[in-house]
Rosetta silent file (secondary structure, phi, psi, omega in degrees, C-alpha in Angstrom):
SEQUENCE: ICKKAYVVGDQGAISSHANNLHAKVYYSLDAQSRFFAGFNRSESSIGFERFNNYLSKNGAPLSLPASNVSINGDKLGDKQGKITASSFWNSSNPNYRQETRYFAGFDGKLGNGYDLKANVGYFDREAFYVGSGTGATFDGGPGTRTSTPNTSLDASAQLGFAAGSNQYLIVGLSSSRSHLRRKVYQLTSWRDPDSTTGALNEQSDGESTTNSLFLQDQIFVGDDLTLYLGGRHDRWSSRGNM
SCORE:     score description
SCORE:     0.000 S_00000001
   1 L     0.000  126.340  178.939    0.000    0.000    0.000 S_00000001
   2 L  -104.603  134.249  176.987    1.420    3.356   -1.039 S_00000001
   3 L  -120.228  144.843  178.772    0.498    6.545    0.759 S_00000001
   4 L   -71.503  139.523  179.895    1.132   10.086   -0.314 S_00000001
   5 L  -136.300  152.401 -179.829    3.693   11.952    1.808 S_00000001
   6 L  -127.338  139.972  171.898    4.947   15.533    1.952 S_00000001
   7 L   -92.730  107.992 -173.437    8.268   16.975    3.111 S_00000001
   8 L  -107.275   -1.322  179.107    7.143   20.022    5.069 S_00000001
   9 E   167.086 -179.648  174.545   10.381   20.870    6.908 S_00000001
  10 E  -145.904  170.457 -174.044   13.447   19.519    8.641 S_00000001
  11 L   -84.276   -2.247  178.149   15.082   19.723   12.036 S_00000001
  12 L    79.698  179.945 -178.477   18.029   21.805   10.880 S_00000001
  13 L   -82.120  161.433  174.489   21.724   21.308   11.547 S_00000001
  14 L  -114.187  111.348 -179.100   23.287   20.342   14.880 S_00000001
  15 L   -81.386  136.288 -179.428   26.226   22.571   15.741 S_00000001
  16 E  -155.470  159.527  172.818   29.027   20.928   17.698 S_00000001
  17 E  -150.377  156.436 -179.464   32.734   21.124   18.358 S_00000001
  18 E  -147.297  141.121  175.894   35.353   18.945   20.040 S_00000001
  19 E  -128.663  141.330  178.879   38.958   19.420   21.174 S_00000001
  20 E  -137.525  140.134  178.488   41.403   16.741   22.271 S_00000001
  21 E  -139.387  134.069 -177.557   44.913   16.945   23.725 S_00000001
  22 E  -138.942  136.165  177.076   47.171   14.041   24.677 S_00000001
  23 E  -144.345  142.049 -179.167   50.702   13.936   26.094 S_00000001
  24 E  -150.083  136.301  178.909   52.825   11.066   27.411 S_00000001
  25 E  -125.380  151.754  179.302   56.446   10.826   28.569 S_00000001
  26 E  -125.090  149.688  170.547   58.681    7.822   29.281 S_00000001
  27 E  -133.779  111.837 -175.679   61.761    7.282   31.416 S_00000001
  28 E   -89.508  128.329  173.520   63.632    4.064   30.664 S_00000001
  29 L   -82.251  -36.549  175.812   65.655    2.368   33.379 S_00000001
  30 L  -159.996 -166.203 -176.279   66.982   -0.188   30.900 S_00000001
  31 L   -69.490  -15.418 -174.692   65.862   -1.961   27.737 S_00000001
  32 L  -117.869   -6.956 -174.964   63.087   -3.809   29.596 S_00000001
  33 L  -133.600  139.429  179.189   61.831   -1.377   32.249 S_00000001
  34 E  -156.727  149.792  169.160   60.377    2.103   32.096 S_00000001
  35 E   -96.291  154.770  176.358   58.259    4.612   33.956 S_00000001
  36 E  -146.840  156.526  177.432   55.602    6.651   32.171 S_00000001
  37 E  -157.196  158.966  179.546   53.257    9.526   32.919 S_00000001
  38 E   176.736 -172.364  176.977   50.895   11.753   30.997 S_00000001
  39 E  -153.587  156.101  172.625   47.498   13.318   30.654 S_00000001
  40 E  -124.350  144.455  173.980   44.516   13.496   28.299 S_00000001
  41 E  -140.365  128.671  178.563   42.106   16.374   27.957 S_00000001
  42 E  -133.355  147.699 -179.131   38.967   16.393   25.850 S_00000001
  43 E  -144.622  134.220  178.936   36.207   18.956   25.485 S_00000001
  44 E  -147.084  151.030  177.843   32.999   18.813   23.476 S_00000001
  45 E  -150.399  155.269  177.956   29.785   20.796   23.230 S_00000001
  46 E  -130.680  131.582  176.734   26.561   20.764   21.227 S_00000001
  47 L  -108.829 -141.668  178.354   24.432   23.788   20.451 S_00000001
  48 L  -153.998  156.032  175.064   21.384   24.159   18.242 S_00000001
  49 L  -128.083  156.970 -178.558   20.332   25.629   14.917 S_00000001
  50 L   -68.964  143.416  176.799   16.931   26.815   13.771 S_00000001
  51 L   -74.403  168.023  179.133   14.671   24.301   12.074 S_00000001
  52 E  -113.924  124.492  178.183   13.399   24.779    8.505 S_00000001
  53 E  -109.981  115.474 -178.021    9.701   25.147    7.801 S_00000001
  54 L   -90.682   -2.032 -176.282    8.807   24.718    4.123 S_00000001
  55 L   -77.067  142.247  177.388    5.112   25.420    4.554 S_00000001
  56 E  -145.628  162.161  177.893    3.639   28.578    3.065 S_00000001
  57 E  -136.925  121.044 -177.929    0.252   30.143    2.418 S_00000001
  58 L    54.101   38.279  176.086   -0.384   32.372   -0.555 S_00000001
  59 L    85.123   -6.159 -179.855    3.357   32.661   -1.079 S_00000001
  60 E  -108.535  145.501  179.195    4.157   33.738    2.505 S_00000001
  61 E   -55.321  139.524 -179.576    5.799   31.484    5.164 S_00000001
  62 L   -79.456  123.038  178.685    3.229   29.777    7.350 S_00000001
  63 L   -75.457  141.419  179.314    3.372   31.007   10.942 S_00000001
  64 L  -111.346  145.691    2.580    3.438   28.345   13.634 S_00000001
  65 L   -76.040  155.367  179.567    1.495   27.052   15.421 S_00000001
  66 E  -137.146  138.963 -179.176   -1.105   26.527   12.707 S_00000001
  67 L  -110.142  162.036  178.770   -4.317   24.501   12.774 S_00000001
  68 L    54.537   40.751 -179.224   -6.312   22.789   10.034 S_00000001
  69 L   -80.498  131.230  178.322   -3.193   22.588    7.853 S_00000001
  70 E  -148.448  154.697  174.314   -3.677   20.713    4.594 S_00000001
  71 E  -121.981  114.253 -178.903   -2.050   20.362    1.183 S_00000001
  72 L    52.819   38.177  176.787   -4.519   19.820   -1.623 S_00000001
  73 L    89.077   -9.398  178.905   -7.025   18.535    0.918 S_00000001
  74 E   -87.802  121.316 -179.722   -4.579   16.160    2.659 S_00000001
  75 E   -69.736  144.680  176.225   -4.443   16.825    6.393 S_00000001
  76 L  -112.876  161.541  176.908   -1.015   17.212    8.030 S_00000001
  77 L    70.591 -136.807 -178.919    0.086   16.550   11.604 S_00000001
  78 L   -80.754 -168.131 -174.814   -2.534   15.076   13.914 S_00000001
  79 L   -61.833  -25.103  179.601   -6.196   14.455   13.054 S_00000001
  80 L   -92.115   -0.088 -179.288   -6.936   18.185   13.136 S_00000001
  81 L    70.087   38.009 -178.500   -3.996   19.009   10.861 S_00000001
  82 L   -94.229  130.707  177.650   -2.190   20.979   13.585 S_00000001
  83 E  -120.879  127.951  177.977    1.492   21.858   13.079 S_00000001
  84 L  -123.339  165.743  178.369    3.622   23.354   15.871 S_00000001
  85 H   -60.361  -32.149 -179.139    7.285   24.325   16.160 S_00000001
  86 H   -64.572  -17.315  177.181    7.835   21.319   18.409 S_00000001
  87 H   -64.350  -21.512 -175.669    7.107   19.112   15.385 S_00000001
  88 H  -109.569   -2.784 -176.965   10.538   20.120   14.065 S_00000001
  89 L   -64.684  139.074  172.974   12.597   20.179   17.260 S_00000001
  90 L  -103.133 -174.267 -175.529   15.602   17.911   17.284 S_00000001
  91 L   -93.220   14.688 -175.429   17.453   16.462   20.258 S_00000001
  92 L   -84.296   53.493  173.944   20.311   18.976   20.106 S_00000001
  93 L   -64.533  142.645 -178.486   19.631   20.564   23.474 S_00000001
  94 L   -54.198  130.582  174.966   22.687   22.555   24.592 S_00000001
  95 E  -150.680  161.742 -174.169   25.163   20.350   26.423 S_00000001
  96 E  -147.667  144.776  177.997   28.832   20.376   27.360 S_00000001
  97 E  -146.196  133.802  177.118   31.404   17.821   28.497 S_00000001
  98 E  -136.031  133.803 -179.333   34.999   18.189   29.621 S_00000001
  99 E  -136.411  131.542  175.704   37.276   15.407   30.830 S_00000001
 100 E  -124.237  130.605 -178.977   40.849   15.531   32.122 S_00000001
 101 E  -125.903  129.147  173.983   42.801   12.367   32.922 S_00000001
 102 E  -112.809  138.294 -177.508   46.174   12.148   34.655 S_00000001
 103 E  -148.116  156.416  177.798   48.021    8.835   34.722 S_00000001
 104 E  -155.869  160.042  179.736   51.365    7.292   35.659 S_00000001
 105 E  -177.820 -177.068  179.585   52.817    3.827   35.915 S_00000001
 106 E  -137.822  139.800  178.228   55.645    1.340   35.605 S_00000001
 107 E  -140.607  109.546 -178.990   56.134   -1.487   33.125 S_00000001
 108 E   169.817 -155.836 -176.306   59.188   -3.691   33.454 S_00000001
 109 E   -92.149  144.721  174.745   61.259   -6.055   35.542 S_00000001
 110 L  -127.423  108.560 -177.209   61.265   -6.290   39.313 S_00000001
 111 L    68.165 -147.524 -176.438   64.233   -8.149   40.676 S_00000001
 112 L  -105.759  107.911  175.143   65.208  -11.391   39.000 S_00000001
 113 L    90.892    9.141  178.871   62.464  -13.101   37.025 S_00000001
 114 E  -115.464  135.328  177.905   59.490  -10.930   38.001 S_00000001
 115 E  -109.304  124.542 -176.837   57.433   -8.783   35.586 S_00000001
 116 E  -119.470  133.991  171.092   55.577   -5.864   37.115 S_00000001
 117 E  -127.349  123.570 -179.369   52.878   -3.642   35.623 S_00000001
 118 E  -135.482  138.352 -178.300   51.447   -0.855   37.770 S_00000001
 119 E  -141.330  145.884  171.552   49.097    1.980   36.822 S_00000001
 120 E  -140.757  138.752 -177.946   47.304    4.803   38.572 S_00000001
 121 E  -144.815  145.296  178.709   44.900    7.285   36.974 S_00000001
 122 E  -126.693  127.569 -179.796   42.729   10.169   38.085 S_00000001
 123 E  -110.925  136.530  174.498   39.731   11.408   36.074 S_00000001
 124 E  -129.595  117.661 -174.371   38.058   14.797   36.518 S_00000001
 125 E  -122.692  136.511  172.903   34.891   15.360   34.494 S_00000001
 126 E  -121.832  133.168 -178.495   32.636   18.387   34.127 S_00000001
 127 E  -156.634  150.829  171.281   29.364   18.078   32.242 S_00000001
 128 E  -153.650  157.948  172.247   25.914   19.566   31.931 S_00000001
 129 E  -141.094  154.365 -173.374   22.867   19.299   29.703 S_00000001
 130 E  -117.551  141.992  177.038   19.859   21.569   29.276 S_00000001
 131 E  -133.223  151.228  179.530   16.180   20.696   28.895 S_00000001
 132 E   -80.569  152.825  179.410   13.062   22.691   28.109 S_00000001
 133 L  -113.358 -174.533 -179.836   10.298   23.148   30.657 S_00000001
 134 L   -63.278  129.215  179.537    6.546   23.693   30.607 S_00000001
 135 L    87.455    1.130  179.897    5.614   26.657   28.426 S_00000001
 136 L   -74.569  150.234  173.413    8.973   26.819   26.636 S_00000001
 137 L  -109.408  179.370  179.973    9.206   27.672   22.970 S_00000001
 138 L   -60.486  -37.706 -174.056   11.856   26.721   20.457 S_00000001
 139 L   -88.722  -16.713 -177.433   13.800   29.925   21.119 S_00000001
 140 L   177.213 -158.552 -176.326   13.507   30.163   24.911 S_00000001
 141 L   103.652  176.321 -174.033   11.367   29.990   27.967 S_00000001
 142 L   -63.398  152.473  178.673   11.803   28.122   31.259 S_00000001
 143 E  -169.024 -167.984 -179.716   13.989   25.083   31.533 S_00000001
 144 E  -135.659  152.299  173.436   16.577   23.291   33.620 S_00000001
 145 E  -120.351  118.207 -179.611   20.328   22.803   33.599 S_00000001
 146 E  -101.385  115.704 -179.660   21.536   19.477   34.979 S_00000001
 147 E  -100.455  131.194 -176.532   25.148   19.541   36.140 S_00000001
 148 L  -131.154   59.932  176.372   26.926   16.190   36.641 S_00000001
 149 L   -67.423  141.759 -179.984   30.549   16.764   37.735 S_00000001
 150 E  -153.281  154.333  179.272   32.280   13.547   38.745 S_00000001
 151 E  -132.221  158.055  174.967   35.714   12.197   39.596 S_00000001
 152 E  -151.230  146.568  178.202   37.294    8.763   39.731 S_00000001
 153 E  -124.919  122.373 -177.645   40.572    7.292   40.956 S_00000001
 154 E  -122.877  141.858  176.651   41.794    3.983   39.493 S_00000001
 155 E  -147.762  144.723  178.136   44.841    1.910   40.382 S_00000001
 156 E  -151.862  154.024  176.798   46.050   -1.550   39.411 S_00000001
 157 E  -150.701  137.911  175.790   49.125   -3.748   39.757 S_00000001
 158 E  -138.970  142.334 -177.944   49.974   -7.171   38.428 S_00000001
 159 E  -121.953  127.688  179.151   53.003   -9.382   38.973 S_00000001
 160 E  -117.347  141.938 -179.391   54.021  -12.149   36.602 S_00000001
 161 E  -159.201  156.064  179.182   56.602  -14.878   37.205 S_00000001
 162 E   -78.167  137.383  176.777   57.554  -18.365   36.064 S_00000001
 163 L  -122.089   85.642 -174.844   56.360  -21.274   38.195 S_00000001
 164 L    91.043 -169.570 -174.580   58.397  -24.198   37.031 S_00000001
 165 L   -84.500  -17.208 -175.294   59.545  -24.912   33.514 S_00000001
 166 L  -132.749   20.618  179.724   56.139  -24.777   31.784 S_00000001
 167 E  -133.208  146.589  175.925   54.000  -22.373   33.829 S_00000001
 168 E  -135.833  119.073 -176.663   53.672  -18.610   34.094 S_00000001
 169 E  -102.190  142.758  174.079   51.553  -17.108   36.859 S_00000001
 170 E  -127.681  123.385  175.688   50.018  -13.628   36.963 S_00000001
 171 E  -122.218  144.558 -177.434   48.539  -12.241   40.180 S_00000001
 172 E  -161.528  170.355  176.581   47.103   -8.793   40.507 S_00000001
 173 E  -147.015  155.986  178.714   44.725   -6.402   42.171 S_00000001
 174 E  -148.084  156.354 -179.588   42.869   -3.263   41.172 S_00000001
 175 E  -146.006  141.593  179.528   40.769   -0.616   42.842 S_00000001
 176 E  -141.150  134.599  178.820   38.424    2.065   41.521 S_00000001
 177 E  -134.342  127.145 -176.574   36.562    4.794   43.375 S_00000001
 178 E  -125.472  148.403 -179.739   34.083    7.195   41.741 S_00000001
 179 E  -137.278  127.095 -179.938   32.151   10.178   43.054 S_00000001
 180 E  -119.503  133.905  175.363   29.212   11.907   41.319 S_00000001
 181 E  -123.002  112.136 -175.962   27.602   15.213   42.328 S_00000001
 182 E  -110.676  130.360  177.717   24.367   15.966   40.461 S_00000001
 183 E  -136.046  138.705  178.991   22.551   19.309   40.637 S_00000001
 184 E  -117.170  116.519 -178.065   19.523   20.551   38.678 S_00000001
 185 E  -105.733  151.040  175.166   19.163   24.347   38.394 S_00000001
 186 E   -81.924  137.119  177.615   16.216   26.401   37.156 S_00000001
 187 E  -113.934  144.542  172.467   16.816   28.429   33.962 S_00000001
 188 L   -79.899  -29.769  176.812   14.985   31.521   32.778 S_00000001
 189 L  -136.409  115.440 -175.144   15.840   30.571   29.188 S_00000001
 190 L   -69.564  -13.499  176.095   16.541   26.936   28.361 S_00000001
 191 L   -84.961   -7.885  179.265   18.520   27.993   25.276 S_00000001
 192 L  -120.494  100.636 -177.098   20.999   29.864   27.506 S_00000001
 193 L   -61.598  -18.050 -178.617   22.763   27.486   29.941 S_00000001
 194 L   -92.145    3.094 -177.302   24.087   30.472   31.909 S_00000001
 195 L   -89.366   41.503  179.730   20.641   31.937   32.671 S_00000001
 196 E   -69.024  143.838  179.075   20.364   30.161   36.023 S_00000001
 197 E   -90.685   -7.331 -175.347   18.080   31.759   38.573 S_00000001
 198 E    92.355  -14.392 -179.901   20.033   30.337   41.490 S_00000001
 199 E   -76.235  129.063  179.622   17.136   28.063   42.391 S_00000001
 200 E  -101.807  110.862 -177.666   18.252   24.467   42.968 S_00000001
 201 E   -77.476  -42.369 -176.969   15.495   22.035   41.992 S_00000001
 202 E  -143.774  155.826  176.180   17.291   18.779   42.793 S_00000001
 203 E  -153.990  137.544  177.502   20.560   17.601   44.284 S_00000001
 204 E  -152.469  150.361  178.051   22.124   14.174   44.780 S_00000001
 205 E  -130.891  143.620  178.393   25.528   12.712   45.586 S_00000001
 206 E  -146.859  150.765  179.959   26.802    9.220   45.021 S_00000001
 207 E  -141.382  138.014  177.749   29.974    7.238   45.539 S_00000001
 208 E  -134.992  147.248 -179.414   30.968    3.772   44.382 S_00000001
 209 E  -134.857  135.245  176.136   34.022    1.605   45.064 S_00000001
 210 E  -128.768  123.890  175.301   35.193   -1.564   43.318 S_00000001
 211 E  -117.546  135.092 -173.984   38.092   -3.700   44.592 S_00000001
 212 E  -133.836  148.611  174.283   39.289   -6.674   42.577 S_00000001
 213 E  -133.034  132.984 -176.713   41.714   -9.577   42.920 S_00000001
 214 E  -140.005  157.587 -178.593   42.646  -11.791   39.979 S_00000001
 215 E  -145.286  138.575  176.837   44.871  -14.759   39.122 S_00000001
 216 E  -138.780  136.184  179.306   45.885  -16.336   35.817 S_00000001
 217 E  -120.705  119.080  175.799   47.911  -19.473   35.159 S_00000001
 218 E  -101.129  122.478 -179.256   49.441  -20.068   31.739 S_00000001
 219 E  -114.550  117.572 -178.290   50.424  -23.695   31.131 S_00000001
 220 E   -90.219   96.646 -177.719   52.617  -24.361   28.103 S_00000001
 221 E   -72.900  -39.258  179.555   51.590  -27.864   27.036 S_00000001
 222 E  -161.516 -175.276 -179.104   53.595  -27.761   23.820 S_00000001
 223 L   -63.532  -28.063 -175.738   54.900  -25.435   21.137 S_00000001
 224 L  -111.590    7.500 -175.823   51.412  -25.111   19.644 S_00000001
 225 E  -141.828  125.412  176.387   49.228  -25.374   22.744 S_00000001
 226 E  -131.149  129.600  177.702   48.871  -23.137   25.803 S_00000001
 227 E   -99.394  140.441  178.775   46.190  -23.536   28.467 S_00000001
 228 E  -120.115  124.578  175.508   44.869  -20.540   30.396 S_00000001
 229 E  -124.076  135.552 -177.205   43.231  -20.904   33.804 S_00000001
 230 E  -160.464  166.900  177.265   42.106  -17.912   35.767 S_00000001
 231 E  -154.616  158.790 -178.503   39.731  -16.363   38.217 S_00000001
 232 E  -147.079  138.622  176.884   38.663  -12.945   39.425 S_00000001
 233 E  -122.912  126.767  179.359   36.862  -11.674   42.501 S_00000001
 234 E  -118.316  138.834  174.364   35.193   -8.238   42.549 S_00000001
 235 E  -124.496  119.936 -175.141   33.708   -6.457   45.515 S_00000001
 236 E  -119.403  137.417  176.153   31.485   -3.467   44.728 S_00000001
 237 E  -141.084  154.315  179.555   29.860   -1.032   47.124 S_00000001
 238 E  -149.479  158.423  175.628   27.991    2.246   46.738 S_00000001
 239 E  -156.286  157.238 -179.718   26.329    4.909   48.808 S_00000001
 240 E  -174.283  177.223  178.125   24.581    8.199   48.142 S_00000001
 241 E  -151.094  157.573 -179.873   21.929   10.678   49.152 S_00000001
 242 L  -128.100    0.000    0.000   19.296   12.842   47.495 S_00000001
């Protein structure tokens, strides 16, 4: 079954930009061991562009909202042929995200016959997104700005060593701790993230911790066959308030 369809507009472009910066340095103790450190920084944001309305009446652009809209007798929109600006809104509500990561570690030999890998990293994230509220129009009106800054600290270490002539054992542990602070502010204009009224609608804090212990045994059965046996135990906890 074929039905007639009309292209009456589009949601417009979505403006966005992103920046990324990465740096890493090494310090070698010898040919097999080295320290390293560095950081990453990324930033991205999304704005909005005006939608395109192709509808016209007697050669002039059709003002929205409009009721009883039809083309050659064919109703548009809902059963009453009503078209509003919200029919063309896209999901490009203003939002912003920034993340900075610092890290350091060691990869190399420890003593005679031991391989050590150790890492530690700290993440600092800033982010917010904006939403329209009751009575808002495409260009403005009341809304909210939800801010979600969060941090996390991760660390891990693993030690590998030979256990006999045909086995290689790896034992390790890791830990991760994250903290989220969420706040929802009232906006006078949802298209302007900086138009906060100072009123705090909602607030919540949360923290989670994960500690892990793992073991892996590599058994070299032959030149073409290696067996891997391993296990991991994770303990996760969280707490928060609203």
